[in-house]
Structure formats: structure tokens, C-alpha cells
Short mmCIF file of C-alpha atoms in Angstrom, two decimals:
data_model
loop_
_atom_site.label_atom_id
_atom_site.label_comp_id
_atom_site.label_asym_id
_atom_site.label_seq_id
_atom_site.Cartn_x
_atom_site.Cartn_y
_atom_site.Cartn_z
CA UNK A 250 102.76 106.12 129.10
CA UNK A 251 104.96 103.61 130.92
CA UNK A 252 108.02 102.90 128.75
CA UNK A 253 109.13 99.42 127.84
CA UNK A 254 112.07 97.94 129.67
CA UNK A 255 114.30 98.11 126.61
CA UNK A 256 114.40 100.27 123.50
CA UNK A 257 111.96 98.76 121.04
CA UNK A 258 112.30 99.54 117.31
CA UNK A 259 108.52 99.23 116.95
CA UNK A 260 107.59 101.56 119.78
CA UNK A 261 105.67 104.37 118.00
CA UNK A 262 106.69 106.90 120.67
CA UNK A 263 109.85 108.85 119.97
CA UNK A 264 113.12 107.94 121.65
CA UNK A 265 115.13 110.83 123.06
CA UNK A 266 118.33 109.84 121.28
CA UNK A 267 116.76 109.88 117.83
CA UNK A 268 115.07 113.29 117.86
CA UNK A 269 117.92 114.99 115.99
CA UNK A 270 117.87 112.36 113.24
CA UNK A 271 114.08 112.46 112.98
CA UNK A 272 114.22 116.24 112.73
CA UNK A 273 116.51 116.00 109.71
CA UNK A 274 114.11 113.59 108.00
CA UNK A 275 110.93 115.61 108.53
CA UNK A 276 109.40 117.00 105.32
CA UNK A 277 109.48 120.82 105.40
CA UNK A 278 106.29 121.52 103.43
CA UNK A 279 102.83 120.16 102.77
CA UNK A 280 103.88 119.32 99.22
CA UNK A 281 106.46 116.87 100.59
CA UNK A 282 104.27 115.53 103.39
CA UNK A 283 103.06 112.23 101.94
CA UNK A 284 100.59 109.66 103.18
CA UNK A 285 97.83 111.94 104.48
CA UNK A 286 96.42 113.49 101.27
CA UNK A 287 93.03 114.40 102.73
CA UNK A 288 94.43 116.18 105.78
CA UNK A 289 97.17 117.85 103.72
CA UNK A 290 94.68 119.21 101.18
CA UNK A 291 92.25 120.45 103.83
CA UNK A 292 94.98 122.04 105.91
CA UNK A 293 96.57 123.63 102.86
CA UNK A 294 93.24 125.27 102.02
CA UNK A 295 92.87 126.60 105.58
CA UNK A 296 96.35 128.14 105.53
CA UNK A 297 96.07 129.55 102.00
CA UNK A 298 92.70 131.17 102.72
CA UNK A 299 94.01 132.77 105.90
CA UNK A 300 97.04 134.16 104.10
CA UNK A 301 94.80 135.48 101.32
CA UNK A 302 92.69 137.32 103.90
CA UNK A 303 95.77 138.53 105.77
CA UNK A 304 94.43 136.88 108.93
CA UNK A 305 95.74 134.43 111.49
CA UNK A 306 94.55 130.88 110.63
CA UNK A 307 92.03 129.06 112.78
CA UNK A 308 93.30 126.91 115.61
CA UNK A 309 94.18 123.38 114.48
CA UNK A 310 93.65 120.08 116.32
CA UNK A 311 95.60 117.05 115.08
CA UNK A 312 94.62 113.65 116.44
CA UNK A 313 95.76 110.12 115.80
CA UNK A 314 98.14 107.42 117.04
CA UNK A 315 101.75 108.33 117.85
CA UNK A 316 104.34 108.50 115.09
CA UNK A 317 102.07 109.59 112.22
CA UNK A 318 103.33 113.16 111.83
CA UNK A 319 101.45 115.49 114.17
CA UNK A 320 104.61 117.30 115.29
CA UNK A 321 105.83 117.44 111.70
CA UNK A 322 102.56 119.05 110.59
CA UNK A 323 102.86 121.69 113.32
CA UNK A 324 106.33 122.57 112.04
CA UNK A 325 105.03 122.65 108.48
CA UNK A 326 102.21 125.02 109.47
CA UNK A 327 104.71 127.46 110.94
CA UNK A 328 106.93 127.11 107.87
CA UNK A 329 104.07 127.65 105.42
CA UNK A 330 102.98 130.77 107.33
CA UNK A 331 106.52 132.06 107.72
CA UNK A 332 105.82 132.36 111.45
CA UNK A 333 107.86 131.42 114.53
CA UNK A 334 106.97 128.21 116.36
CA UNK A 335 106.62 127.81 120.13
CA UNK A 336 106.52 124.22 121.43
CA UNK A 337 105.23 122.87 124.72
CA UNK A 338 103.27 119.87 125.99
CA UNK A 339 100.26 119.22 128.18
CA UNK A 340 102.16 117.53 131.02
CA UNK A 341 104.48 120.57 131.26
CA UNK A 342 101.55 122.91 131.90
CA UNK A 343 100.26 122.02 135.36
CA UNK A 344 99.22 125.51 136.49
CA UNK A 345 97.35 128.35 134.82
CA UNK A 346 100.37 130.56 135.46
CA UNK A 347 102.53 128.27 133.31
CA UNK A 348 100.19 128.79 130.37
CA UNK A 349 99.84 132.53 131.01
CA UNK A 350 103.63 132.92 130.90
CA UNK A 351 103.80 131.18 127.51
CA UNK A 352 100.85 133.00 125.97
CA UNK A 353 101.99 136.44 127.11
CA UNK A 354 105.34 135.82 125.45
CA UNK A 355 103.92 135.00 122.02
CA UNK A 356 104.33 137.37 119.08
CA UNK A 357 101.65 138.33 116.56
CA UNK A 358 100.85 135.40 114.25
CA UNK A 359 103.06 132.93 116.12
CA UNK A 360 102.22 129.21 116.01
CA UNK A 361 101.93 127.59 119.44
CA UNK A 362 102.23 123.79 119.29
CA UNK A 363 100.84 122.03 122.35
CA UNK A 364 101.56 118.31 122.26
CA UNK A 365 99.53 115.86 124.37
CA UNK A 366 96.99 118.59 124.92
CA UNK A 367 94.63 116.12 126.64
CA UNK A 368 97.07 115.92 129.57
CA UNK A 369 96.92 119.62 130.44
CA UNK A 370 95.63 120.57 133.90
CA UNK A 371 92.03 121.73 134.26
CA UNK A 372 92.86 125.32 135.45
CA UNK A 373 95.18 125.80 132.47
CA UNK A 374 92.56 124.32 130.16
CA UNK A 375 89.96 126.83 131.31
CA UNK A 376 92.41 129.68 130.75
CA UNK A 377 93.08 128.36 127.26
CA UNK A 378 89.37 128.64 126.36
CA UNK A 379 89.48 132.42 126.75
CA UNK A 380 92.85 132.74 125.05
CA UNK A 381 91.71 130.80 121.98
CA UNK A 382 88.44 132.67 121.61
CA UNK A 383 89.14 136.24 122.74
CA UNK A 384 92.98 136.34 122.72
CA UNK A 385 92.95 137.37 126.34
CA UNK A 386 93.94 135.83 129.65
CA UNK A 387 92.77 136.88 133.11
CA UNK A 388 95.64 137.05 135.56
CA UNK A 389 94.71 136.91 139.25
CA UNK A 390 96.85 139.09 141.51
CA UNK A 391 96.75 138.44 145.24
CA UNK A 392 94.86 135.87 147.29
CA UNK A 393 91.62 135.60 149.17
CA UNK A 394 88.96 138.35 149.23
CA UNK A 395 91.47 140.95 148.12
CA UNK A 396 92.46 139.10 144.93
CA UNK A 397 92.12 141.14 141.76
CA UNK A 398 91.53 139.78 138.25
CA UNK A 399 93.46 141.69 135.61
CA UNK A 400 92.62 141.06 131.93
CA UNK A 401 95.73 140.79 129.76
CA UNK A 402 95.47 141.08 126.00
CA UNK A 403 97.69 138.67 124.07
CA UNK A 404 98.72 138.71 120.40
CA UNK A 405 96.62 136.76 117.92
CA UNK A 406 98.16 133.34 117.51
CA UNK A 407 97.40 129.92 116.03
CA UNK A 408 97.22 127.03 118.46
CA UNK A 409 98.09 123.62 117.05
CA UNK A 410 97.02 120.95 119.53
CA UNK A 411 98.05 117.32 119.17
CA UNK A 412 96.51 114.35 120.92
CA UNK A 413 96.52 110.58 120.72
CA UNK A 414 93.35 110.46 122.85
CA UNK A 415 90.85 112.85 121.26
CA UNK A 416 88.05 111.32 123.33
CA UNK A 417 89.65 112.69 126.50
CA UNK A 418 89.33 116.30 125.31
CA UNK A 419 86.30 118.09 126.78
CA UNK A 420 83.72 119.30 124.28
CA UNK A 421 84.25 123.03 124.95
CA UNK A 422 87.93 122.67 124.06
CA UNK A 423 87.33 120.63 120.91
CA UNK A 424 84.72 123.14 119.74
CA UNK A 425 87.22 126.00 119.81
CA UNK A 426 89.37 124.45 117.09
CA UNK A 427 88.47 125.68 113.64
CA UNK A 428 90.01 122.68 111.91
CA UNK A 429 90.41 119.10 113.12
CA UNK A 430 92.62 116.66 111.23
CA UNK A 431 92.45 112.94 111.96
CA UNK A 432 95.68 111.23 110.93
CA UNK A 433 95.37 107.60 109.81
CA UNK A 434 97.91 104.81 109.47
CA UNK A 435 99.86 104.95 106.21
CA UNK A 436 99.49 102.40 103.44
CA UNK A 437 102.42 100.41 102.07
CA UNK A 438 103.01 102.57 98.98
CA UNK A 439 103.26 105.75 101.03
CA UNK A 440 105.67 104.11 103.46
CA UNK A 441 107.85 102.91 100.60
CA UNK A 442 108.06 106.49 99.32
CA UNK A 443 108.89 107.75 102.82
CA UNK A 444 111.64 105.20 103.44
CA UNK A 445 113.17 105.90 100.03
CA UNK A 446 113.20 109.63 100.71
CA UNK A 447 114.78 109.05 104.11
CA UNK A 448 117.38 106.74 102.59
CA UNK A 449 118.34 109.46 100.11
CA UNK A 450 118.71 112.00 102.93
CA UNK A 451 120.84 109.57 104.94
CA UNK A 452 122.97 108.63 101.94
CA UNK A 453 121.82 105.00 102.04
CA UNK A 454 121.46 102.99 98.84
CA UNK A 455 118.02 101.35 98.88
CA UNK A 456 116.25 99.60 95.99
CA UNK A 457 112.49 99.25 95.68
CA UNK A 458 112.38 95.63 96.83
CA UNK A 459 114.34 96.37 100.00
CA UNK A 460 112.21 99.43 100.68
CA UNK A 461 109.09 97.25 100.50
CA UNK A 462 110.54 94.79 103.02
CA UNK A 463 111.16 97.59 105.51
CA UNK A 464 107.86 99.35 104.85
CA UNK A 465 105.89 96.12 105.21
CA UNK A 466 107.09 95.65 108.78
CA UNK A 467 106.64 99.22 110.02
CA UNK A 468 103.05 98.98 111.27
CA UNK A 469 101.82 101.81 109.02
CA UNK A 470 103.90 104.38 110.95
CA UNK A 471 106.53 106.73 109.44
CA UNK A 472 108.46 107.06 112.69
CA UNK A 473 108.86 103.28 112.81
CA UNK A 474 109.83 102.95 109.14
CA UNK A 475 112.62 105.51 109.63
CA UNK A 476 113.80 103.70 112.76
CA UNK A 477 113.85 100.33 110.98
CA UNK A 478 115.76 101.88 108.09
CA UNK A 479 118.52 102.93 110.47
CA UNK A 480 118.67 99.44 111.99
CA UNK A 481 118.91 97.88 108.51
CA UNK A 482 121.60 100.41 107.52
CA UNK A 483 123.67 99.50 110.57
CA UNK A 484 123.27 95.76 109.95
CA UNK A 485 124.26 96.12 106.29
CA UNK A 486 127.30 98.20 107.26
CA UNK A 487 128.64 95.48 109.57
CA UNK A 488 127.33 92.29 107.95
CA UNK A 489 127.00 93.06 104.23
CA UNK A 490 129.68 95.64 103.37
CA UNK A 491 127.04 98.37 103.43
CA UNK A 492 124.94 96.87 100.62
CA UNK A 493 121.22 96.52 101.33
CA UNK A 494 119.27 93.81 99.52
CA UNK A 495 115.83 92.39 100.36
CA UNK A 496 117.56 89.42 101.99
CA UNK A 497 119.83 91.68 104.06
CA UNK A 498 116.86 93.84 105.12
CA UNK A 499 114.86 90.76 106.15
CA UNK A 500 117.81 89.30 108.09
CA UNK A 501 118.37 92.61 109.90
CA UNK A 502 114.76 92.89 110.96
CA UNK A 503 114.63 89.28 112.08
CA UNK A 504 117.68 89.99 114.25
CA UNK A 505 115.66 92.76 115.92
CA UNK A 506 112.72 90.32 116.29
CA UNK A 507 110.43 92.10 113.84
CA UNK A 508 108.49 89.54 111.82
CA UNK A 509 106.98 89.80 108.35
CA UNK A 510 103.79 91.47 109.57
CA UNK A 511 105.55 93.87 111.93
CA UNK A 512 104.96 91.97 115.16
CA UNK A 513 107.79 92.19 117.67
CA UNK A 514 108.75 90.29 120.82
CA UNK A 515 106.05 91.93 122.96
CA UNK A 516 103.31 91.37 120.38
CA UNK A 517 104.17 87.70 119.97
CA UNK A 518 104.55 87.33 123.73
CA UNK A 519 101.02 88.64 124.23
CA UNK A 520 99.61 86.32 121.56
CA UNK A 521 101.54 83.28 122.81
CA UNK A 522 100.46 83.90 126.38
CA UNK A 523 96.85 84.39 125.33
CA UNK A 524 96.75 81.32 123.07
CA UNK A 525 98.97 78.88 124.99
CA UNK A 526 98.67 79.81 128.67
CA UNK A 527 95.06 80.95 128.68
CA UNK A 528 93.60 78.84 125.87
CA UNK A 529 92.64 81.84 123.79
CA UNK A 530 90.91 83.74 126.58
CA UNK A 531 88.98 85.59 127.70
CA UNK A 532 91.59 86.96 130.10
CA UNK A 533 91.85 90.28 131.90
CA UNK A 534 94.34 92.94 130.83
CA UNK A 535 96.18 92.92 134.17
CA UNK A 536 96.65 89.15 134.11
CA UNK A 537 97.76 89.22 130.47
CA UNK A 538 100.27 92.01 131.12
CA UNK A 539 101.67 90.22 134.18
CA UNK A 540 102.17 87.05 132.14
CA UNK A 541 104.49 88.87 129.72
CA UNK A 542 106.25 90.93 132.38
CA UNK A 543 104.97 94.31 131.23
CA UNK A 544 102.84 97.10 132.65
CA UNK A 545 99.17 96.90 131.74
CA UNK A 546 99.37 100.38 130.22
CA UNK A 547 102.20 99.31 127.90
CA UNK A 548 100.26 96.29 126.65
CA UNK A 549 97.09 98.35 126.18
CA UNK A 550 98.66 101.34 124.42
CA UNK A 551 101.57 99.80 122.48
CA UNK A 552 100.74 96.20 121.63
CA UNK A 553 96.95 95.93 121.57
CA UNK A 554 96.07 98.61 118.97
CA UNK A 555 98.19 96.91 116.31
CA UNK A 556 97.08 93.39 117.25
CA UNK A 557 93.43 94.44 117.10
CA UNK A 558 93.93 96.26 113.81
CA UNK A 559 95.52 93.13 112.33
CA UNK A 560 92.67 90.93 113.55
CA UNK A 561 94.71 88.89 116.05
CA UNK A 562 92.95 89.97 119.23
CA UNK A 563 89.55 91.19 120.36
CA UNK A 564 88.41 93.09 123.43
CA UNK A 565 85.24 91.72 124.96
CA UNK A 566 83.33 92.57 128.18
CA UNK A 567 84.89 89.48 129.78
CA UNK A 568 88.48 90.20 128.68
CA UNK A 569 90.93 89.78 125.80
CA UNK A 570 90.28 86.96 123.31
CA UNK A 571 92.51 85.56 120.56
CA UNK A 572 91.10 85.07 117.06
CA UNK A 573 91.79 82.17 114.71
CA UNK A 574 94.33 84.33 112.93
CA UNK A 575 96.46 84.58 116.09
CA UNK A 576 96.88 80.81 116.28
CA UNK A 577 97.62 80.63 112.57
CA UNK A 578 100.27 83.35 112.71
CA UNK A 579 101.99 81.55 115.59
CA UNK A 580 101.90 78.30 113.64
CA UNK A 581 99.57 76.66 116.15
CA UNK A 582 96.52 74.53 115.52
CA UNK A 583 93.25 76.09 116.59
CA UNK A 584 91.87 73.99 119.48
CA UNK A 585 88.66 72.17 118.72
CA UNK A 586 87.05 73.93 121.68
CA UNK A 587 87.58 77.29 119.93
CA UNK A 588 86.68 76.24 116.40
CA UNK A 589 83.14 77.55 116.45
CA UNK A 590 83.67 80.73 118.49
CA UNK A 591 84.96 83.07 115.78
CA UNK A 592 84.85 83.30 112.06
CA UNK A 593 88.22 83.04 110.38
CA UNK A 594 88.71 86.31 108.42
CA UNK A 595 90.75 84.43 105.77
CA UNK A 596 88.26 81.62 105.32
#
């Protein structure tokens, strides 16, 4: 994905400079992994049954938007099994030989976490089919008519694949996963519990009311709620003698241009451009992105999912269209020409 021009506290994708902090805040076990009770219970059963049988668990596919805990769950799986964890990503595996080198180096029962699995090359993907099903890879030695295919047995392992675009995975690959977990956005109560746990780990004093302010603006995403907590902590340290109150939390988040519903500068820019410059639409994605000075991919993958989920924007065959709620959130009157196009969800 094309990154934004500046570091955005509401970008659900991880920033390189915060990986160490995020690692310290990750829950180490399924019992502490809150917010996804259905997936946690199902996955716990899969792991417990495999351990009871003395077998390697089925391969696991985790799908859902970025920032919801797919990497954390992979680490938890390895921890629950008492197995080592090998980590790679789809973009890093561009040749079948890259995958063969990783798989041949695995140990018995090891967990192999493959992030962004939908971005793996096709030759590597076809090799992975055989490895997942028969725990074997075919290594080709030589070129041309004299090339020889040598089967190489590999240890039994558990593949944990993660993807934000499950629809891009070919059917034969999806079918080889024994368990698929779809991660959903977290509700407010779960995010409050997460931000309070993170505050305790960071040594930050945080009352329930302040936790709710932060959680309410985090777009249902644990990675974002932890990032906002750190921004509020820094603001309170400099502006409020380190004491966090609901007012301090709100002031900090307003400084970082995060409004009460979790919209940031880019989100509001998209809505303002759509409502003011283009009269509510319809307008094409490329034109809309150009009007806010961003790449089309950034608008489509970062801003639009949240705006659509909140009922501010709709995709139509003719382009993007603003709803009544978009005008209302921006404090603008709905033009008479748009009054009968959409039903107000709050009416």
C-alpha cells in the first residue's frame, strides 16, 4: 500500500518505529486476547485438540483489516503450542526457491507465520500447496531438458497465513487451511479494556472516562488505540503534568486532528472535497484522491473503509457519493438537490 505523506496516528498499518512498543503490549495468550471471543474460542479448541492427539495443528488462515491482531494471534499460537515461530511475508517470497529455503529450515512442529500471504508469487504459491498437504517440496536441479525434480521431505509444521484481502487468495490455497478466522472490528468496551491494560503496562495512570475518550476515537482497532494512548500520554506529560483526564485526552486528540468519531485530516478532507467541491458526487476515485493530494490507493484502502462503515460515503457504479450523514458531521446543510436521494440513517 502507498504510505501517507506523514505519520498518521489513525493509519491501521504498523509504523516501523513503534514495533518494539507494540510487541511489549501484545497479549501472550488466548486468555488475555480480548475482543475476538468467537475466533479465540474456536482457535483454542483447534490447538487443544491437536495437543491432546499429539499432532501438529491444522494450518490457520487469519483474515481481516489491518491492526486487529493477526500477527499477535500467530505469536499466541506458537506460545500456546510451545513451538518456535518463523516469520516471513508474501512480498518477500518472490521465487519458489525463497519458499523452499524457508520450509527446508523448519523444525518439527514449528509455526510458520506468513503475513500478506495474498501477495506471494504464483510459483511459490504452487509450491506451498504441496508443502501444506504432503509436507514435501519438489526442488528442480538444472535447466532445460536435463532438469531433474528432486522431492524433499520437510518436517510437519503449522502455517499461519494472514491477509487483509481474503478475496485475492485462490480457492485451492484457501481450501488447504483447516481453520479460517475472520477478525472483526472491536467494540467500545473491548477497546476500553485494551487501552487500560496497555496503560498499566506503560505505567500510565488512566481512569475509565479517559479510556473511553481514547477508545471512542480509535476506529475499532487495537493498534490505533495503543497509538492514541501514547500520543495522549506525551501530551499529558508536557501540557498537564502527566495527569490524564477526559478533557486532557480530548485536547490531545484534537491536537492530532482526531475528532470525536475517529475521523482524521484525510477522512475529513475526503468528505469536504466530496460534499463541497463535487456537490456530494458521484465522483471517481482518481479525481477524489487528486483533490485531497493523496494516492488513489491510500484513499481506497485507508480512508474509505472507515467512512463507508460509518455511513458517510457510498460506492456506486458511477463513483463515490456522500450521504446525508457526511454533510451533518461536517456541519453543513444538505443541499435541496440532494434531499431526496438518500435516506438519512438517523431520521
